[in-house]
Amino acid sequence: MKKLVQIENVGMHFDTRNGRFVALRGIDLTVREGEFVSLIGHSGCGKSTLLNLIAGLTLPTAGVLICNGREVAGPGPERAVVFQNHSLLPWLTCFDNIYLAVERVFGAKEGKARLIARTHAALELVGLAQAEAKYPGEISGGMKQRVGIARALAMEPKILLLDEPFGALDALTRANLQDELMRITAATGATVVMVTHDVDEAVLLSDRVVMLTNGPAATIGEILRVDLPRPRDRLALAHDAGFQACRAALLEFLYQKQLRRAA
Amino acid sequence: MTATAMTIDEPAAPAAEKKPPAAPAPKLAVEKSVPATRRQRLGAGFTAALRRFLPPVLGLAAFVGVWALVSKSSPQLPGPSVVFHAAVTLFSDPFYRNGPNDQGIGWNILFSLERVGIGFGLAALIGIPAGFLIGRFKFLNDMTAPIISLLRPVSPLAWLPIGLLVFKAANPAAIWVIFISSIWPMIINTAVGVQRIPQDYLNVARVLNLPESKVFTKILFPAVLPYMMTGVRLSIGVAWLVIVAAEMLTGGVGLGFWVWDEWNNLKVENIIIAIFVVGVIGLLLEQILLLLARRFSYE
Ligand SMILES: Nc1ncnc2c1ncn2[C@@H]1O[C@H](COP(=O)(O)OP(=O)(O)O)[C@@H](O)[C@H]1O
Ligand SMILES: [Mg+2]
């Protein structure tokens, strides 16, 4: 498969009041088309920072990021982001939140009827057709997160960037949305980079799990390849030896090799 | 299966054991309490209403009482009943006209409102866009910050001579005072609103690459609206506060001038009426804007 994102020797530091803070150093990673890659690591290690670099929301202080053959110089709709706290605009309905994105990406080439159809299709994809007229304040956290995913998918991005998309949800809702995300990525062949701190989620969803060392100056510690066949079923995998082995590898990295000092 | 069934049964058992002694008691209470709750609910509603309305009514009564007492001991100050009767005659013909210096209370109110409307309207027209620019561009913010903090605390009436000098007429000078004293809350609140827009919303705009016009209509403006409305409310309050003082000095038809005129005529009861009128209208303006603000607030 084609290389979609190439991260080459990327480093990131922030100049703060207390001097320079090195968040990331020496990151090398390639994401191929259609691949699902998770970033895992302890809280504060720099997962969001790395994701924001891929999104182009921040620019690296060292190294280069290349997306689809071009250096990342800023954010753009071909790299859609689902933010940790959904980031829906509270004064727009679910429909209008998605329509805003659809109009921006396809408005120049397509008529209004087509844009509306695209918006409906995106809502349909996440099972929220009946909630299109509701405002974000009127729906549950899980639904908001779905609308955020629908907005991102509706843009038909080259790559989908998810920052702990299910972190704020209860376990049942999270499981539902994980299954839905697997179904959607299987159907659309989307390329995904997802930040998570949940070991099971990482193994269940990913083709590869990138483990970050603890900050400051975090870098890639290990990369785990998850070769479980798809479609994956969480109930069947619960007793699967391969699944357990992947899980154990991640846990060992996080809780033995990278145990947080006095955390 | 049996294992799960047992784990479900186990916690249920103690609850079932607890129930029997508890169950008869509610039953008895329900039977007896059907008429009682209705009475209680009526009583509760009554006491709730009492709790709500009694304090303000008591406060007003105490105020009028103190006022009556004070007016008894000082003959210059008219008591509540004198003022009430004066108000009845005054409001029975609010829109008469006997020459420029003797017009009905209705005209005075309308002219004051007109000045406030124009002065405040101009202030909003300039202050709100200025607030957006100052909030959006740090350079502008740093540039204007010293001027704003220097001019904002200046007493409104200190601007009157400048107005008279520049406009060479009383009416525009009064409007100028309203303008300059009511513009600051709108500038400052709008600018703060723009600066406090959550980074997430702006990140959405950046990921979508929205053009600046869309950023404004879809993100900036709706996000700032609640802050802006607060600024507008504060500004109206200031404008209404200032108008009486400004009109006292500039003359013409208006509540402030009327107060001054009645002082010259030594009709103290009308001055007291004017105070009430100013208070009530200020209260109404505030309430209208609060309603508007609630209408525009999301979440
Ligand atoms: N804009 C910033 N300025 C200074 N420090 C930052 C900034 N953004 C992130 N950091 C620091 O970088 C580290 C990594 O942050 P982040 O990527 O958000 O971690 P996480 O892995 O929890 O997503 C943290 O120590 C954080 O304090
Ligand atoms: Mg994070």
Coordinates of C-alpha atoms and ligand atoms in Angstrom, one line a residue:
Chain A
M1 CA 0.0 0.0 0.0
K2 CA 1.0 3.6 -0.7
K3 CA 2.7 5.6 2.1
L4 CA 0.3 8.3 3.1
V5 CA 2.0 10.0 6.0
Q6 CA 5.7 10.0 6.6
I7 CA 7.0 11.5 9.8
E8 CA 10.8 11.9 9.7
N9 CA 12.9 12.7 12.7
V10 CA 10.2 15.0 14.1
G11 CA 10.8 16.9 17.3
M12 CA 8.6 19.4 19.1
H13 CA 9.4 21.8 21.8
F14 CA 7.4 24.6 23.5
D15 CA 8.9 27.8 24.8
T16 CA 7.2 28.3 28.1
R17 CA 7.6 30.7 30.9
N18 CA 9.9 28.2 32.7
G19 CA 12.1 27.9 29.7
R20 CA 12.1 25.4 26.8
F21 CA 10.0 22.2 27.2
V22 CA 10.9 19.4 24.9
A23 CA 7.7 17.4 24.3
L24 CA 8.8 15.1 21.4
R25 CA 12.1 14.1 19.9
G26 CA 13.2 11.8 17.0
I27 CA 9.8 10.6 15.9
D28 CA 9.9 8.4 12.8
L29 CA 6.7 6.8 11.6
T30 CA 5.1 5.9 8.3
V31 CA 1.3 5.4 8.0
R32 CA 0.2 3.5 4.9
E33 CA -3.1 4.0 3.0
G34 CA -6.0 2.1 4.6
E35 CA -4.0 1.5 7.8
F36 CA -5.4 2.0 11.3
V37 CA -2.6 3.2 13.7
S38 CA -3.1 3.9 17.4
L39 CA -0.9 6.1 19.5
I40 CA -0.7 4.9 23.1
G41 CA 1.2 6.2 26.1
H42 CA 0.7 7.6 29.5
S43 CA -1.1 10.9 30.1
G44 CA 0.9 13.9 29.2
C45 CA 3.5 12.0 27.1
G46 CA 2.8 13.9 23.9
K47 CA 0.1 11.9 22.0
S48 CA -2.1 14.9 21.3
T49 CA 1.0 16.9 20.3
L50 CA 2.0 14.3 17.7
L51 CA -1.6 14.1 16.4
N52 CA -1.8 17.9 16.1
L53 CA 1.5 17.8 14.2
I54 CA 0.0 15.4 11.7
A55 CA -3.1 17.6 11.5
G56 CA -0.9 20.6 10.9
L57 CA -2.5 22.5 13.8
T58 CA 1.0 22.9 15.1
L59 CA 4.2 22.9 13.1
P60 CA 7.2 20.8 14.2
T61 CA 10.3 22.5 15.6
A62 CA 12.5 19.7 14.1
G63 CA 12.1 17.3 11.2
V64 CA 9.4 17.1 8.5
L65 CA 6.0 15.6 8.1
I66 CA 4.8 14.6 4.7
C67 CA 1.2 13.8 3.8
N68 CA 0.2 12.5 0.4
G69 CA 3.6 13.6 -1.0
R70 CA 3.4 17.2 0.3
E71 CA 5.0 18.7 3.4
V72 CA 2.4 19.5 6.0
A73 CA 2.4 23.3 6.3
G74 CA -0.9 23.8 8.1
P75 CA -4.3 22.1 8.7
G76 CA -6.6 21.2 5.9
P77 CA -9.8 19.2 5.2
E78 CA -7.9 16.3 3.7
R79 CA -6.7 15.6 7.3
A80 CA -10.0 15.6 9.3
V81 CA -9.7 15.7 13.1
V82 CA -12.1 14.4 15.7
F83 CA -11.3 16.3 18.8
Q84 CA -11.3 14.8 22.3
N85 CA -14.3 16.9 23.3
H86 CA -16.2 16.6 20.0
S87 CA -15.9 20.4 19.3
L88 CA -19.3 20.7 17.8
L89 CA -20.5 24.3 17.4
P90 CA -23.3 24.6 20.1
W91 CA -25.2 27.2 18.1
L92 CA -25.6 24.9 15.0
T93 CA -27.8 21.8 14.8
C94 CA -26.2 18.4 14.2
F95 CA -27.1 18.8 10.5
D96 CA -25.6 22.3 10.2
N97 CA -22.4 21.3 12.0
I98 CA -21.8 18.6 9.3
Y99 CA -23.2 20.8 6.5
L100 CA -20.6 23.5 7.4
A101 CA -17.8 21.0 6.7
V102 CA -19.5 19.4 3.6
E103 CA -20.1 22.8 2.1
R104 CA -16.5 23.9 2.6
V105 CA -15.1 20.7 1.0
F106 CA -17.5 20.1 -1.8
G107 CA -19.4 23.4 -2.2
A108 CA -17.3 24.6 -5.1
K109 CA -18.1 21.6 -7.3
E110 CA -21.5 20.4 -6.2
G111 CA -25.0 21.7 -6.0
K112 CA -26.9 22.3 -2.8
A113 CA -29.1 19.2 -3.1
R114 CA -25.9 17.0 -3.4
L115 CA -24.4 18.7 -0.3
I116 CA -27.6 18.0 1.7
A117 CA -27.5 14.4 0.5
R118 CA -23.9 14.1 1.6
T119 CA -24.8 15.5 5.0
H120 CA -27.7 13.1 5.4
A121 CA -25.5 10.2 4.3
A122 CA -23.0 11.1 7.0
L123 CA -25.6 11.2 9.7
E124 CA -27.0 7.9 8.4
L125 CA -23.6 6.3 8.6
V126 CA -23.3 7.0 12.4
G127 CA -27.0 6.1 13.0
L128 CA -28.2 9.6 13.8
A129 CA -30.5 10.5 11.0
Q130 CA -33.3 11.2 13.5
A131 CA -31.2 13.7 15.5
E132 CA -30.3 16.0 12.7
A133 CA -32.4 18.9 13.9
K134 CA -31.1 18.7 17.5
Y135 CA -28.5 21.0 18.9
P136 CA -25.4 19.5 20.5
G137 CA -26.6 20.6 23.9
E138 CA -29.7 18.4 23.5
I139 CA -28.0 15.0 22.8
S140 CA -25.8 12.7 24.8
G141 CA -22.0 12.6 24.9
G142 CA -21.9 9.5 22.8
M143 CA -24.2 11.1 20.1
K144 CA -22.0 14.2 20.1
Q145 CA -19.0 12.1 19.5
R146 CA -20.8 10.4 16.6
V147 CA -21.7 13.7 15.1
G148 CA -18.0 14.7 15.4
I149 CA -17.0 11.5 13.6
A150 CA -19.7 12.0 11.0
R151 CA -18.5 15.5 10.3
A152 CA -15.0 14.3 9.8
L153 CA -16.0 11.4 7.6
A154 CA -18.3 13.6 5.5
M155 CA -15.3 15.5 4.4
E156 CA -13.9 12.4 2.7
P157 CA -10.5 13.0 4.2
K158 CA -7.3 11.3 3.1
I159 CA -6.8 10.5 6.7
L160 CA -8.9 10.5 9.8
L161 CA -7.2 11.8 13.0
L162 CA -9.0 10.9 16.3
D163 CA -7.8 12.3 19.7
E164 CA -9.1 10.0 22.4
P165 CA -12.5 10.0 20.7
F166 CA -14.2 7.8 23.2
G167 CA -12.3 8.8 26.4
A168 CA -15.2 10.7 28.0
L169 CA -17.8 8.0 27.4
D170 CA -19.1 5.2 29.6
A171 CA -17.9 1.6 28.8
L172 CA -21.0 0.5 27.0
T173 CA -21.3 3.5 24.8
R174 CA -17.6 3.3 24.1
A175 CA -17.9 -0.4 23.0
N176 CA -20.7 0.5 20.7
L177 CA -18.9 3.3 19.1
Q178 CA -15.7 1.2 18.7
D179 CA -17.7 -1.4 16.8
E180 CA -19.3 1.3 14.7
L181 CA -15.9 2.8 13.9
M182 CA -14.6 -0.6 12.9
R183 CA -17.6 -1.1 10.6
I184 CA -17.2 2.4 9.1
T185 CA -13.4 2.0 8.5
A186 CA -14.0 -1.4 6.9
A187 CA -16.7 0.0 4.7
T188 CA -14.8 3.1 3.6
G189 CA -11.2 1.9 3.7
A190 CA -10.3 5.0 5.7
T191 CA -6.8 5.6 7.0
V192 CA -6.9 6.4 10.7
V193 CA -4.5 7.6 13.3
M194 CA -6.1 7.4 16.8
V195 CA -4.8 8.5 20.1
T196 CA -5.9 6.4 23.0
H197 CA -4.9 5.3 26.5
D198 CA -7.1 2.2 26.5
V199 CA -5.1 -1.0 25.8
D200 CA -8.1 -3.0 24.7
E201 CA -9.3 -0.3 22.4
A202 CA -5.9 -0.1 20.8
V203 CA -5.6 -3.8 20.2
L204 CA -9.2 -4.2 19.0
L205 CA -9.1 -1.4 16.4
S206 CA -5.5 -1.2 15.2
D207 CA -3.3 -2.7 12.6
R208 CA -0.3 -1.2 14.5
V209 CA 0.0 0.3 17.9
V210 CA 2.7 2.9 18.4
M211 CA 3.9 3.1 22.0
L212 CA 5.3 6.4 23.2
T213 CA 7.8 6.6 26.0
N214 CA 7.1 9.0 28.9
G215 CA 7.7 12.7 28.5
P216 CA 9.5 15.0 28.6
A217 CA 11.2 14.4 25.3
A218 CA 9.0 11.4 24.5
T219 CA 9.7 9.3 21.5
I220 CA 8.5 6.0 20.0
G221 CA 9.4 3.1 22.3
E222 CA 8.0 0.1 20.5
I223 CA 5.6 -0.6 17.7
L224 CA 3.2 -3.5 18.0
R225 CA 1.8 -5.2 14.9
V226 CA -1.7 -6.5 15.5
D227 CA -2.3 -9.3 13.0
L228 CA -5.7 -10.4 14.1
P229 CA -8.0 -11.1 11.2
R230 CA -10.9 -8.7 10.3
P231 CA -13.7 -8.3 10.9
R232 CA -12.9 -8.5 14.6
D233 CA -15.5 -9.5 17.2
R234 CA -14.9 -8.3 20.7
L235 CA -16.6 -11.3 22.3
A236 CA -14.6 -13.9 20.3
L237 CA -11.4 -12.0 20.9
A238 CA -11.8 -12.0 24.6
H239 CA -10.6 -15.6 24.7
D240 CA -8.2 -15.3 21.7
A241 CA -4.6 -16.1 22.5
G242 CA -3.3 -13.6 19.9
F243 CA -5.4 -10.9 21.3
Q244 CA -4.2 -11.6 24.8
A245 CA -0.6 -11.6 23.6
C246 CA -1.0 -8.2 22.1
R247 CA -2.7 -6.9 25.2
A248 CA 0.1 -8.3 27.4
A249 CA 2.8 -6.7 25.2
L250 CA 1.1 -3.3 25.6
L251 CA 0.6 -3.7 29.3
E252 CA 4.1 -4.7 29.8
F253 CA 5.4 -1.7 28.0
L254 CA 3.1 0.7 29.8
Y255 CA 3.3 -0.7 33.3
Q256 CA 6.8 -2.2 33.5
K257 CA 9.0 -0.4 31.0
Q258 CA 7.3 3.0 31.3
L259 CA 5.9 3.0 34.8
R260 CA 5.4 6.6 35.8
R261 CA 7.5 7.8 38.6
A262 CA 5.2 8.6 41.6
A263 CA 2.2 9.0 39.3
Chain B
M1 CA -26.1 -19.9 33.6
T2 CA -26.8 -21.1 37.1
A3 CA -23.9 -19.2 38.3
T4 CA -25.1 -16.0 36.9
A5 CA -28.6 -16.7 38.1
M6 CA -27.3 -17.1 41.6
T7 CA -25.3 -13.9 41.5
I8 CA -28.4 -12.1 40.5
D9 CA -30.5 -13.7 43.2
E10 CA -28.0 -13.1 46.0
P11 CA -28.1 -9.3 46.0
A12 CA -31.9 -9.4 45.5
A13 CA -32.5 -11.5 48.6
P14 CA -31.4 -9.0 51.2
A15 CA -33.4 -6.3 49.5
A16 CA -36.5 -8.5 49.5
E17 CA -35.9 -9.2 53.2
K18 CA -35.8 -5.6 54.0
K19 CA -39.0 -4.8 52.1
P20 CA -41.6 -6.5 54.2
P21 CA -41.1 -4.4 57.3
A22 CA -40.8 -1.2 55.1
A23 CA -43.8 -2.0 52.8
P24 CA -46.8 -1.7 55.3
A25 CA -45.6 1.7 56.5
P26 CA -45.8 3.4 53.2
K27 CA -49.2 1.8 52.5
L28 CA -50.6 3.3 55.6
A29 CA -49.0 6.6 55.0
V30 CA -50.4 6.7 51.4
E31 CA -54.0 6.0 52.6
K32 CA -54.0 8.6 55.2
S33 CA -52.0 11.2 53.3
V34 CA -54.2 11.5 50.1
P35 CA -56.3 14.4 51.6
A36 CA -53.4 15.5 53.7
T37 CA -51.0 15.9 50.7
R38 CA -53.5 17.9 48.8
R39 CA -53.9 20.3 51.7
Q40 CA -50.2 20.2 52.3
R41 CA -49.6 21.0 48.6
L42 CA -51.9 23.9 48.7
G43 CA -50.3 25.1 51.9
A44 CA -46.9 24.6 50.4
G45 CA -47.8 26.6 47.3
F46 CA -49.2 29.3 49.5
T47 CA -46.1 29.5 51.7
A48 CA -43.9 29.4 48.6
A49 CA -45.8 32.4 47.2
L50 CA -45.6 34.1 50.5
R51 CA -41.8 33.5 50.7
R52 CA -41.4 34.9 47.3
F53 CA -43.6 38.0 47.5
L54 CA -43.6 38.8 51.1
P55 CA -40.0 40.2 51.4
P56 CA -40.2 42.6 48.5
V57 CA -43.7 43.8 49.6
L58 CA -42.4 44.3 53.1
G59 CA -39.4 46.1 51.8
L60 CA -41.5 48.5 49.8
A61 CA -43.9 49.1 52.7
A62 CA -41.0 49.8 55.0
F63 CA -39.6 52.2 52.5
V64 CA -42.8 54.1 52.2
G65 CA -43.3 54.0 56.0
V66 CA -39.8 55.6 56.6
W67 CA -40.5 58.1 53.9
A68 CA -43.8 59.1 55.5
L69 CA -42.2 59.5 58.9
V70 CA -39.3 61.6 57.5
S71 CA -41.7 63.8 55.5
K72 CA -43.8 64.4 58.7
S73 CA -40.8 65.7 60.6
S74 CA -39.5 67.8 57.7
P75 CA -42.3 69.9 56.0
Q76 CA -40.3 70.6 52.8
L77 CA -40.3 66.9 51.8
P78 CA -43.7 65.8 50.5
G79 CA -45.1 62.6 51.8
P80 CA -46.2 59.5 49.9
S81 CA -49.8 60.6 49.5
V82 CA -49.0 64.0 48.2
V83 CA -46.6 62.5 45.7
F84 CA -49.2 59.9 44.7
H85 CA -51.8 62.6 44.0
A86 CA -49.4 64.7 42.1
A87 CA -48.5 61.7 40.0
V88 CA -52.2 61.0 39.3
T89 CA -52.7 64.5 37.9
L90 CA -49.3 64.4 36.1
F91 CA -50.0 61.1 34.3
S92 CA -53.7 61.9 33.5
D93 CA -52.4 64.3 30.8
P94 CA -48.9 63.1 29.8
F95 CA -48.7 64.6 26.3
Y96 CA -49.7 68.3 26.7
R97 CA -47.6 71.1 25.2
N98 CA -47.6 74.7 26.7
G99 CA -44.5 76.0 25.0
P100 CA -41.0 74.7 24.9
N101 CA -40.4 74.7 28.7
D102 CA -43.7 73.2 29.8
Q103 CA -44.5 69.9 28.3
G104 CA -46.1 66.7 29.6
I105 CA -44.2 64.0 31.4
G106 CA -44.7 61.7 28.4
W107 CA -42.7 64.1 26.1
N108 CA -39.9 64.4 28.7
I109 CA -39.6 60.6 28.9
L110 CA -39.7 60.2 25.1
F111 CA -37.1 62.9 24.5
S112 CA -34.7 61.4 27.1
L113 CA -35.2 57.9 25.6
E114 CA -34.5 59.4 22.1
R115 CA -31.2 60.9 23.3
V116 CA -30.2 57.6 25.0
G117 CA -31.3 55.7 21.9
I118 CA -29.2 57.8 19.5
G119 CA -26.1 58.0 21.8
F120 CA -26.2 54.4 22.7
G121 CA -27.0 53.3 19.1
L122 CA -23.9 55.2 17.8
A123 CA -21.8 53.7 20.6
A124 CA -23.0 50.2 19.6
L125 CA -22.3 50.9 16.0
I126 CA -18.7 51.8 16.7
G127 CA -18.0 49.9 19.9
I128 CA -19.0 46.4 18.9
P129 CA -17.0 46.3 15.7
A130 CA -14.1 47.9 17.5
G131 CA -14.4 45.2 20.2
F132 CA -14.2 42.5 17.6
L133 CA -11.1 44.0 16.0
I134 CA -9.4 44.5 19.3
G135 CA -10.2 41.0 20.4
R136 CA -9.1 39.4 17.2
F137 CA -5.8 41.3 16.6
K138 CA -3.4 41.4 19.5
F139 CA -1.5 44.3 18.0
L140 CA -4.7 46.5 18.1
N141 CA -5.4 45.3 21.6
D142 CA -2.0 46.4 22.8
M143 CA -2.4 49.6 20.9
T144 CA -5.7 50.6 22.3
A145 CA -5.3 49.2 25.9
P146 CA -3.7 52.3 27.4
I147 CA -6.2 54.7 25.8
I148 CA -9.2 52.6 27.0
S149 CA -7.9 52.2 30.5
L150 CA -7.1 56.0 30.6
L151 CA -10.5 57.2 29.3
R152 CA -12.8 54.6 30.8
P153 CA -12.7 55.8 34.4
V154 CA -13.4 59.5 33.4
S155 CA -16.7 60.7 34.8
P156 CA -19.2 61.0 32.0
L157 CA -20.0 64.7 32.6
A158 CA -16.4 65.6 32.2
W159 CA -17.0 65.0 28.4
L160 CA -19.8 67.6 28.3
P161 CA -17.7 70.7 27.7
I162 CA -15.9 69.0 24.9
G163 CA -19.2 68.1 23.3
L164 CA -20.5 71.7 23.7
L165 CA -17.3 73.0 22.2
V166 CA -17.3 70.7 19.2
F167 CA -21.0 70.6 18.4
K168 CA -21.9 74.1 19.6
A169 CA -25.4 72.9 20.6
A170 CA -26.9 71.3 23.7
N171 CA -28.7 68.4 22.2
P172 CA -25.7 66.8 20.3
A173 CA -23.5 67.5 23.4
A174 CA -25.9 65.4 25.6
I175 CA -25.9 62.6 23.0
W176 CA -22.1 62.8 22.8
V177 CA -21.9 62.3 26.6
I178 CA -24.2 59.2 26.3
F179 CA -22.1 57.9 23.4
I180 CA -18.7 58.3 25.1
S181 CA -19.8 56.9 28.5
S182 CA -21.7 53.9 27.1
I183 CA -19.2 52.8 24.5
W184 CA -16.6 51.2 26.9
P185 CA -18.6 48.3 28.2
M186 CA -19.4 47.2 24.7
I187 CA -15.8 47.5 23.4
I188 CA -14.4 45.7 26.4
N189 CA -17.0 42.9 26.7
T190 CA -17.0 42.2 23.0
A191 CA -13.2 42.1 22.9
V192 CA -13.1 39.7 26.0
G193 CA -15.7 37.5 24.3
V194 CA -13.5 37.2 21.2
Q195 CA -10.4 36.5 23.2
R196 CA -12.2 33.8 25.2
I197 CA -13.5 31.8 22.2
P198 CA -12.5 28.2 23.0
Q199 CA -9.4 27.2 20.9
D200 CA -11.4 24.1 19.8
Y201 CA -13.9 26.1 17.8
L202 CA -11.0 28.0 16.1
N203 CA -9.3 24.6 15.4
V204 CA -12.5 23.4 13.7
A205 CA -12.3 26.5 11.5
R206 CA -8.6 25.9 10.8
V207 CA -9.1 22.2 9.9
L208 CA -12.0 23.2 7.6
N209 CA -9.9 26.1 6.2
L210 CA -12.9 28.3 6.5
P211 CA -12.7 31.7 4.9
E212 CA -12.6 34.7 7.3
S213 CA -16.2 35.6 6.4
K214 CA -17.4 32.2 7.4
V215 CA -15.3 32.2 10.5
F216 CA -17.0 35.4 11.5
T217 CA -20.6 34.4 10.8
K218 CA -20.4 30.8 11.9
I219 CA -18.0 30.9 14.8
L220 CA -16.8 34.3 16.0
F221 CA -20.2 36.1 16.1
P222 CA -22.3 33.3 17.7
A223 CA -19.6 32.6 20.3
V224 CA -19.2 36.3 21.2
L225 CA -22.9 37.1 21.2
P226 CA -23.5 36.4 24.9
Y227 CA -20.6 38.5 25.9
M228 CA -21.7 41.3 23.6
M229 CA -25.2 41.2 25.1
T230 CA -23.7 41.7 28.5
G231 CA -21.8 44.7 27.2
V232 CA -25.0 46.1 25.7
R233 CA -26.8 45.7 28.9
L234 CA -24.1 47.4 31.0
S235 CA -24.0 50.2 28.4
I236 CA -27.7 50.9 28.4
G237 CA -27.5 51.0 32.2
V238 CA -24.7 53.6 32.1
A239 CA -26.5 55.6 29.4
W240 CA -29.7 55.8 31.3
L241 CA -27.7 56.7 34.5
V242 CA -26.0 59.5 32.7
I243 CA -28.9 61.0 30.8
V244 CA -30.5 62.8 33.7
A245 CA -27.3 64.5 34.8
A246 CA -26.5 65.5 31.2
E247 CA -29.9 67.0 30.6
M248 CA -29.8 68.9 33.8
L249 CA -26.8 70.7 32.4
T250 CA -27.9 71.0 28.8
G251 CA -31.6 71.8 29.1
G252 CA -34.2 71.1 26.4
V253 CA -37.1 68.7 26.9
G254 CA -36.2 65.6 28.9
L255 CA -36.4 64.0 32.3
G256 CA -33.2 65.7 33.5
F257 CA -34.2 69.1 32.4
W258 CA -37.7 68.5 33.9
V259 CA -36.1 67.7 37.3
W260 CA -34.1 70.9 37.2
D261 CA -37.1 72.9 36.2
E262 CA -39.3 71.5 39.0
W263 CA -36.5 72.3 41.4
N264 CA -36.6 75.9 40.3
N265 CA -40.4 75.8 40.7
L266 CA -39.8 74.1 44.1
K267 CA -42.2 71.3 43.1
V268 CA -40.4 68.7 45.1
E269 CA -43.2 66.1 44.6
N270 CA -42.5 66.1 40.9
I271 CA -38.8 65.6 41.5
I272 CA -39.6 62.5 43.5
I273 CA -41.9 61.3 40.7
A274 CA -39.1 61.8 38.3
I275 CA -36.8 59.7 40.4
F276 CA -39.4 56.9 40.4
V277 CA -39.9 57.3 36.6
V278 CA -36.1 57.1 36.0
G279 CA -35.9 54.0 38.2
V280 CA -38.8 52.2 36.6
I281 CA -37.6 52.9 33.0
G282 CA -34.1 51.8 33.9
L283 CA -35.5 48.6 35.4
L284 CA -37.6 48.0 32.3
L285 CA -34.6 48.5 29.9
E286 CA -32.5 46.1 32.0
Q287 CA -35.3 43.4 31.9
I288 CA -35.8 43.7 28.2
L289 CA -32.1 43.3 27.5
L290 CA -31.9 40.3 29.9
L291 CA -34.8 38.7 28.0
L292 CA -33.0 39.4 24.7
A293 CA -29.7 38.0 26.1
R294 CA -31.5 34.8 27.2
R295 CA -33.0 34.5 23.7
F296 CA -29.5 34.7 22.2
S297 CA -27.7 32.4 24.6
Y298 CA -27.1 28.9 23.4
E299 CA -26.7 25.7 25.6
Ligands
LIG1 N1 1.2 24.6 23.8 C1 1.9 24.1 24.8 N2 2.8 24.8 25.5 C2 3.6 24.2 26.5 N3 3.5 22.9 26.7 C3 2.7 22.1 26.1 C4 1.8 22.6 25.1 N4 1.1 21.6 24.6 C5 1.5 20.5 25.2 N5 2.4 20.8 26.1 C6 3.1 19.8 27.0 O1 3.5 18.7 26.2 C7 3.3 17.5 26.9 C8 2.5 16.6 26.1 O2 1.2 17.1 26.0 P1 0.0 16.3 25.2 O3 0.5 16.0 23.8 O4 -1.2 17.1 25.4 O5 -0.1 14.9 26.1 P2 -1.1 13.7 25.9 O6 -0.2 12.5 25.6 O7 -1.8 13.5 27.2 O8 -2.0 14.0 24.8 C9 2.6 17.9 28.2 O9 3.6 17.9 29.2 C10 2.1 19.3 28.0 O10 2.2 20.0 29.2
MG2 MG -4.2 14.4 24.9

